[in-house]
mmCIF file of C-alpha atoms and ligand atoms in Angstrom:
data_model
loop_
_atom_site.group_PDB
_atom_site.id
_atom_site.type_symbol
_atom_site.label_atom_id
_atom_site.label_comp_id
_atom_site.label_asym_id
_atom_site.label_seq_id
_atom_site.Cartn_x
_atom_site.Cartn_y
_atom_site.Cartn_z
ATOM 1 C CA MET A 1 -13.140 -22.947 -3.104
ATOM 2 C CA ARG A 2 -11.026 -22.437 0.013
ATOM 3 C CA ALA A 3 -8.419 -19.662 -0.708
ATOM 4 C CA PHE A 4 -5.686 -17.487 0.520
ATOM 5 C CA LEU A 5 -3.169 -14.846 -0.589
ATOM 6 C CA ALA A 6 0.487 -15.765 0.258
ATOM 7 C CA VAL A 7 4.159 -15.570 -0.261
ATOM 8 C CA PHE A 8 6.134 -18.775 -1.061
ATOM 9 C CA PRO A 9 9.744 -19.438 -0.591
ATOM 10 C CA PRO A 10 11.467 -21.068 -3.717
ATOM 11 C CA PRO A 11 11.459 -24.910 -3.333
ATOM 12 C CA GLU A 12 15.251 -24.914 -2.236
ATOM 13 C CA VAL A 13 14.484 -22.740 0.609
ATOM 14 C CA GLN A 14 11.521 -24.904 1.511
ATOM 15 C CA GLN A 15 13.848 -27.790 1.561
ATOM 16 C CA ALA A 16 16.670 -25.963 3.456
ATOM 17 C CA VAL A 17 13.971 -24.947 6.015
ATOM 18 C CA HIS A 18 12.540 -28.344 6.343
ATOM 19 C CA ARG A 19 16.069 -29.954 6.795
ATOM 20 C CA GLN A 20 17.156 -27.278 9.438
ATOM 21 C CA LEU A 21 13.900 -28.023 11.473
ATOM 22 C CA ALA A 22 15.011 -31.724 12.075
ATOM 23 C CA ALA A 23 16.065 -30.513 15.662
ATOM 24 C CA LEU A 24 12.526 -29.651 16.463
ATOM 25 C CA ARG A 25 11.182 -32.830 14.967
ATOM 26 C CA GLY A 26 12.832 -35.319 17.388
ATOM 27 C CA GLY A 27 10.103 -35.712 19.923
ATOM 28 C CA ARG A 28 7.264 -38.364 19.916
ATOM 29 C CA GLU A 29 4.369 -36.036 20.766
ATOM 30 C CA PRO A 30 1.661 -35.749 18.043
ATOM 31 C CA ILE A 31 2.009 -32.824 15.895
ATOM 32 C CA ALA A 32 0.953 -32.042 12.333
ATOM 33 C CA TRP A 33 4.214 -30.826 10.634
ATOM 34 C CA VAL A 34 3.513 -28.498 7.542
ATOM 35 C CA ARG A 35 4.485 -30.443 4.357
ATOM 36 C CA ARG A 36 7.717 -29.049 2.796
ATOM 37 C CA GLU A 37 6.160 -27.712 -0.404
ATOM 38 C CA ASN A 38 3.357 -26.099 1.645
ATOM 39 C CA LEU A 39 5.681 -23.910 3.636
ATOM 40 C CA HIS A 40 4.533 -20.236 3.144
ATOM 41 C CA LEU A 41 3.870 -16.864 4.611
ATOM 42 C CA THR A 42 0.019 -16.235 4.615
ATOM 43 C CA LEU A 43 -0.791 -12.570 3.631
ATOM 44 C CA ARG A 44 -4.610 -12.972 4.072
ATOM 45 C CA PHE A 45 -6.789 -16.151 4.519
ATOM 46 C CA LEU A 46 -9.818 -15.750 2.319
ATOM 47 C CA GLY A 47 -11.833 -18.962 3.458
ATOM 48 C CA GLU A 48 -14.720 -20.212 1.199
ATOM 49 C CA VAL A 49 -14.998 -17.947 -1.790
ATOM 50 C CA ASP A 50 -17.053 -18.165 -4.927
ATOM 51 C CA GLU A 51 -15.684 -17.193 -8.341
ATOM 52 C CA GLY A 52 -16.694 -13.689 -8.152
ATOM 53 C CA THR A 53 -15.153 -13.122 -4.675
ATOM 54 C CA CYS A 54 -11.962 -14.904 -5.958
ATOM 55 C CA ALA A 55 -11.748 -12.458 -8.880
ATOM 56 C CA ALA A 56 -12.228 -9.499 -6.505
ATOM 57 C CA ALA A 57 -9.423 -10.896 -4.157
ATOM 58 C CA ALA A 58 -7.273 -11.321 -7.301
ATOM 59 C CA ALA A 59 -7.867 -7.603 -8.319
ATOM 60 C CA ALA A 60 -7.008 -6.600 -4.921
ATOM 61 C CA ALA A 61 -3.682 -8.694 -4.997
ATOM 62 C CA ARG A 62 -2.878 -7.180 -8.336
ATOM 63 C CA GLU A 63 -3.388 -3.633 -7.292
ATOM 64 C CA THR A 64 -1.254 -4.261 -4.103
ATOM 65 C CA ALA A 65 1.451 -6.090 -6.083
ATOM 66 C CA ALA A 66 1.818 -3.104 -8.390
ATOM 67 C CA ARG A 67 2.591 -0.753 -5.591
ATOM 68 C CA HIS A 68 5.177 -2.836 -3.972
ATOM 69 C CA GLY A 69 8.743 -3.645 -5.140
ATOM 70 C CA ALA A 70 10.511 -7.085 -4.664
ATOM 71 C CA PHE A 71 11.944 -7.603 -1.262
ATOM 72 C CA GLU A 72 14.211 -9.971 0.831
ATOM 73 C CA VAL A 73 12.871 -12.304 3.579
ATOM 74 C CA VAL A 74 15.345 -13.702 6.137
ATOM 75 C CA LEU A 75 13.734 -16.349 8.163
ATOM 76 C CA GLY A 76 14.702 -16.062 11.948
ATOM 77 C CA ALA A 77 13.972 -17.519 15.339
ATOM 78 C CA PRO A 78 11.031 -20.080 16.089
ATOM 79 C CA GLY A 79 8.092 -19.132 18.067
ATOM 80 C CA ALA A 80 4.629 -20.215 18.823
ATOM 81 C CA PHE A 81 0.876 -18.981 19.173
ATOM 82 C CA PRO A 82 -0.173 -18.462 21.990
ATOM 83 C CA ASP A 83 3.288 -19.089 23.343
ATOM 84 C CA ALA A 84 5.901 -21.799 23.617
ATOM 85 C CA ARG A 85 4.282 -23.602 26.659
ATOM 86 C CA HIS A 86 0.855 -23.691 25.243
ATOM 87 C CA ALA A 87 1.774 -23.943 21.528
ATOM 88 C CA ARG A 88 -0.940 -24.583 19.013
ATOM 89 C CA VAL A 89 1.109 -23.249 16.129
ATOM 90 C CA LEU A 90 4.839 -23.334 15.875
ATOM 91 C CA TRP A 91 6.272 -20.813 13.394
ATOM 92 C CA LEU A 92 9.527 -19.131 12.117
ATOM 93 C CA GLY A 93 9.659 -15.374 12.609
ATOM 94 C CA LEU A 94 11.222 -12.905 10.029
ATOM 95 C CA ALA A 95 14.618 -11.424 10.846
ATOM 96 C CA GLY A 96 14.316 -9.543 7.591
ATOM 97 C CA GLY A 97 11.327 -8.521 5.329
ATOM 98 C CA ALA A 98 8.974 -7.976 8.331
ATOM 99 C CA LEU A 99 8.362 -4.484 7.599
ATOM 100 C CA GLU A 100 7.796 -4.996 3.898
ATOM 101 C CA SER A 101 5.479 -7.824 4.548
ATOM 102 C CA ARG A 102 3.439 -5.896 6.907
ATOM 103 C CA ALA A 103 3.322 -2.941 4.609
ATOM 104 C CA ILE A 104 1.994 -5.380 1.775
ATOM 105 C CA ALA A 105 -0.390 -6.944 4.024
ATOM 106 C CA ALA A 106 -1.766 -3.448 5.056
ATOM 107 C CA SER A 107 -2.087 -2.471 1.393
ATOM 108 C CA LEU A 108 -3.839 -5.581 0.653
ATOM 109 C CA GLU A 109 -6.248 -5.320 3.539
ATOM 110 C CA GLU A 110 -7.136 -1.662 2.291
ATOM 111 C CA ALA A 111 -7.624 -3.052 -1.234
ATOM 112 C CA LEU A 112 -9.742 -5.971 0.001
ATOM 113 C CA VAL A 113 -11.953 -3.852 2.397
ATOM 114 C CA ALA A 114 -12.621 -1.465 -0.330
ATOM 115 C CA ARG A 115 -13.859 -4.322 -2.385
ATOM 116 C CA GLY A 116 -16.359 -5.223 0.479
ATOM 117 C CA PHE A 117 -14.347 -7.912 2.198
ATOM 118 C CA ALA A 118 -14.658 -7.975 6.099
ATOM 119 C CA PRO A 119 -11.526 -6.837 8.028
ATOM 120 C CA ALA A 120 -8.932 -9.580 8.645
ATOM 121 C CA GLU A 121 -9.360 -11.429 11.768
ATOM 122 C CA PRO A 122 -6.961 -11.832 13.495
ATOM 123 C CA PRO A 123 -4.680 -8.866 12.219
ATOM 124 C CA PHE A 124 -1.534 -9.883 10.008
ATOM 125 C CA THR A 125 1.618 -10.897 11.990
ATOM 126 C CA PRO A 126 4.468 -12.051 9.674
ATOM 127 C CA HIS A 127 5.391 -15.613 10.286
ATOM 128 C CA LEU A 128 5.959 -18.876 8.525
ATOM 129 C CA THR A 129 3.800 -21.686 10.042
ATOM 130 C CA VAL A 130 5.856 -24.875 10.392
ATOM 131 C CA GLY A 131 3.731 -27.297 12.621
ATOM 132 C CA ARG A 132 0.730 -27.583 14.728
ATOM 133 C CA PRO A 133 1.213 -29.563 17.902
ATOM 134 C CA ARG A 134 -1.792 -31.932 18.965
ATOM 135 C CA ALA A 135 -0.653 -32.151 22.631
ATOM 136 C CA ARG A 136 0.599 -29.913 25.147
ATOM 137 C CA VAL A 137 4.496 -29.727 25.297
ATOM 138 C CA ASP A 138 6.643 -26.919 26.431
ATOM 139 C CA TRP A 139 8.839 -26.049 23.229
ATOM 140 C CA THR A 140 11.048 -23.579 24.999
ATOM 141 C CA PRO A 141 14.051 -26.080 25.345
ATOM 142 C CA ARG A 142 14.021 -27.285 21.796
ATOM 143 C CA PHE A 143 13.449 -23.692 20.448
ATOM 144 C CA ALA A 144 16.601 -22.827 22.379
ATOM 145 C CA ALA A 145 18.657 -25.702 21.032
ATOM 146 C CA LEU A 146 17.715 -25.006 17.474
ATOM 147 C CA PRO A 147 20.736 -23.778 15.512
ATOM 148 C CA PRO A 148 20.161 -20.267 13.841
ATOM 149 C CA LEU A 149 18.687 -20.773 10.580
ATOM 150 C CA GLN A 150 20.165 -20.155 7.209
ATOM 151 C CA ALA A 151 17.248 -19.365 5.134
ATOM 152 C CA ALA A 152 16.746 -16.172 2.926
ATOM 153 C CA PHE A 153 15.076 -15.645 -0.308
ATOM 154 C CA ARG A 154 13.824 -12.749 -2.526
ATOM 155 C CA VAL A 155 10.140 -12.162 -2.872
ATOM 156 C CA HIS A 156 9.066 -11.381 -6.536
ATOM 157 C CA GLU A 157 5.418 -12.068 -6.580
ATOM 158 C CA LEU A 158 2.289 -12.548 -4.383
ATOM 159 C CA VAL A 159 0.101 -15.739 -5.183
ATOM 160 C CA LEU A 160 -3.604 -16.691 -4.774
ATOM 161 C CA VAL A 161 -3.791 -20.241 -3.768
ATOM 162 C CA GLU A 162 -6.587 -22.642 -3.683
ATOM 163 C CA SER A 163 -6.479 -25.061 -0.583
ATOM 164 C CA VAL A 164 -7.965 -28.600 -0.796
ATOM 165 C CA LEU A 165 -8.331 -29.909 2.571
ATOM 166 C CA ALA A 166 -6.939 -33.565 2.920
ATOM 167 C CA PRO A 167 -6.601 -35.972 5.812
ATOM 168 C CA GLY A 168 -2.658 -35.956 5.509
ATOM 169 C CA GLY A 169 -2.586 -32.072 5.214
ATOM 170 C CA SER A 170 -4.140 -29.664 2.748
ATOM 171 C CA ARG A 171 -2.945 -29.628 -0.969
ATOM 172 C CA TYR A 172 -2.428 -26.202 -2.482
ATOM 173 C CA ALA A 173 -2.811 -25.152 -6.013
ATOM 174 C CA VAL A 174 -1.687 -21.832 -7.252
ATOM 175 C CA ARG A 175 -4.592 -20.068 -9.041
ATOM 176 C CA GLU A 176 -2.746 -16.797 -9.918
ATOM 177 C CA ARG A 177 0.470 -14.998 -9.568
ATOM 178 C CA PHE A 178 0.913 -11.265 -9.148
ATOM 179 C CA PRO A 179 4.445 -9.918 -9.732
ATOM 180 C CA LEU A 180 5.627 -7.131 -7.365
ATOM 181 C CA ARG A 181 6.672 -3.709 -8.998
ATOM 182 C CA GLY A 182 9.515 -3.982 -11.270
ATOM 183 C CA ALA A 183 9.819 -7.888 -11.048
HETATM 184 P P1 ATP B 201 -4.396 -27.947 7.321
HETATM 185 O O1 ATP B 201 -5.779 -27.122 7.524
HETATM 186 O O2 ATP B 201 -4.923 -29.308 6.529
HETATM 187 O O3 ATP B 201 -3.660 -28.222 8.503
HETATM 188 P P2 ATP B 201 -3.378 -25.560 6.170
HETATM 189 O O4 ATP B 201 -3.818 -25.022 7.413
HETATM 190 O O5 ATP B 201 -2.104 -25.408 5.580
HETATM 191 O O6 ATP B 201 -3.655 -27.176 6.231
HETATM 192 P P3 ATP B 201 -5.777 -24.083 5.240
HETATM 193 O O7 ATP B 201 -6.403 -24.437 6.538
HETATM 194 O O8 ATP B 201 -6.466 -24.211 3.933
HETATM 195 O O9 ATP B 201 -4.545 -25.176 5.067
HETATM 196 O O10 ATP B 201 -5.014 -22.835 5.437
HETATM 197 C C1 ATP B 201 -4.392 -21.965 4.455
HETATM 198 C C2 ATP B 201 -3.720 -20.925 5.087
HETATM 199 O O11 ATP B 201 -4.536 -20.077 5.692
HETATM 200 C C3 ATP B 201 -2.744 -21.340 6.213
HETATM 201 O O12 ATP B 201 -1.462 -20.504 6.074
HETATM 202 C C4 ATP B 201 -3.462 -21.277 7.425
HETATM 203 O O13 ATP B 201 -2.659 -20.905 8.544
HETATM 204 C C5 ATP B 201 -4.376 -19.961 7.149
HETATM 205 N N1 ATP B 201 -5.566 -20.132 7.797
HETATM 206 C C6 ATP B 201 -6.442 -21.130 7.836
HETATM 207 N N2 ATP B 201 -7.471 -20.855 8.520
HETATM 208 C C7 ATP B 201 -7.355 -19.476 8.916
HETATM 209 C C8 ATP B 201 -8.204 -18.624 9.937
HETATM 210 N N3 ATP B 201 -9.366 -19.020 10.155
HETATM 211 N N4 ATP B 201 -7.478 -17.407 10.087
HETATM 212 C C9 ATP B 201 -6.509 -17.147 9.451
HETATM 213 N N5 ATP B 201 -5.655 -17.807 8.705
HETATM 214 C C10 ATP B 201 -6.135 -19.048 8.552
HETATM 215 MG MG1 MG B 202 -5.819 -25.065 8.389
#
């Protein structure tokens, strides 16, 4: 199966983000927007894994979650990889919770590598992907016109997700949840 480890905003925050991004969605250029219920922060993409590898990733996530407390994420300004003029991935940055999510991703990386996983490629940068442009457009003006987002949530758990690729966008299924310390 295809799997990854992530943090999910609660449905009402996914809904709010989706609604607030309307200002970015006006154009007619081709772009694959992330479906509302799929909006998430990827901590680690695992790729195709068998049951044994999946269990090892789950153990790494459980160990990591036990070492970090719950924290607050505040979604921030939009950005793009590699940049706004050559955007292949549109995302929202973290105005809050970036340090905590980096610390969790670093612990996770250590726990995975200790179990024989190859180092993450590319290294972790906290962001919430919102769309994948299929044509070259300069997003700078629309980023500038986007009103500041109102989207914050508390992170209580990490999740192991199975991704089933489908033509209209992948379908995600939560395989296991790992409560953060004290949550
Ligand atoms: P789709 O591929 O249908 O557009 P998706 O990208 O949401 O949907 P997946 O490709 O299964 O679904 O990816 C799951 C998560 O892992 C996403 O957050 C995605 O950005 C991330 N991801 C996918 N491939 C890689 C990769 N090669 N390296 C790092 N992260 C990846
Ligand atoms: Mg993908």
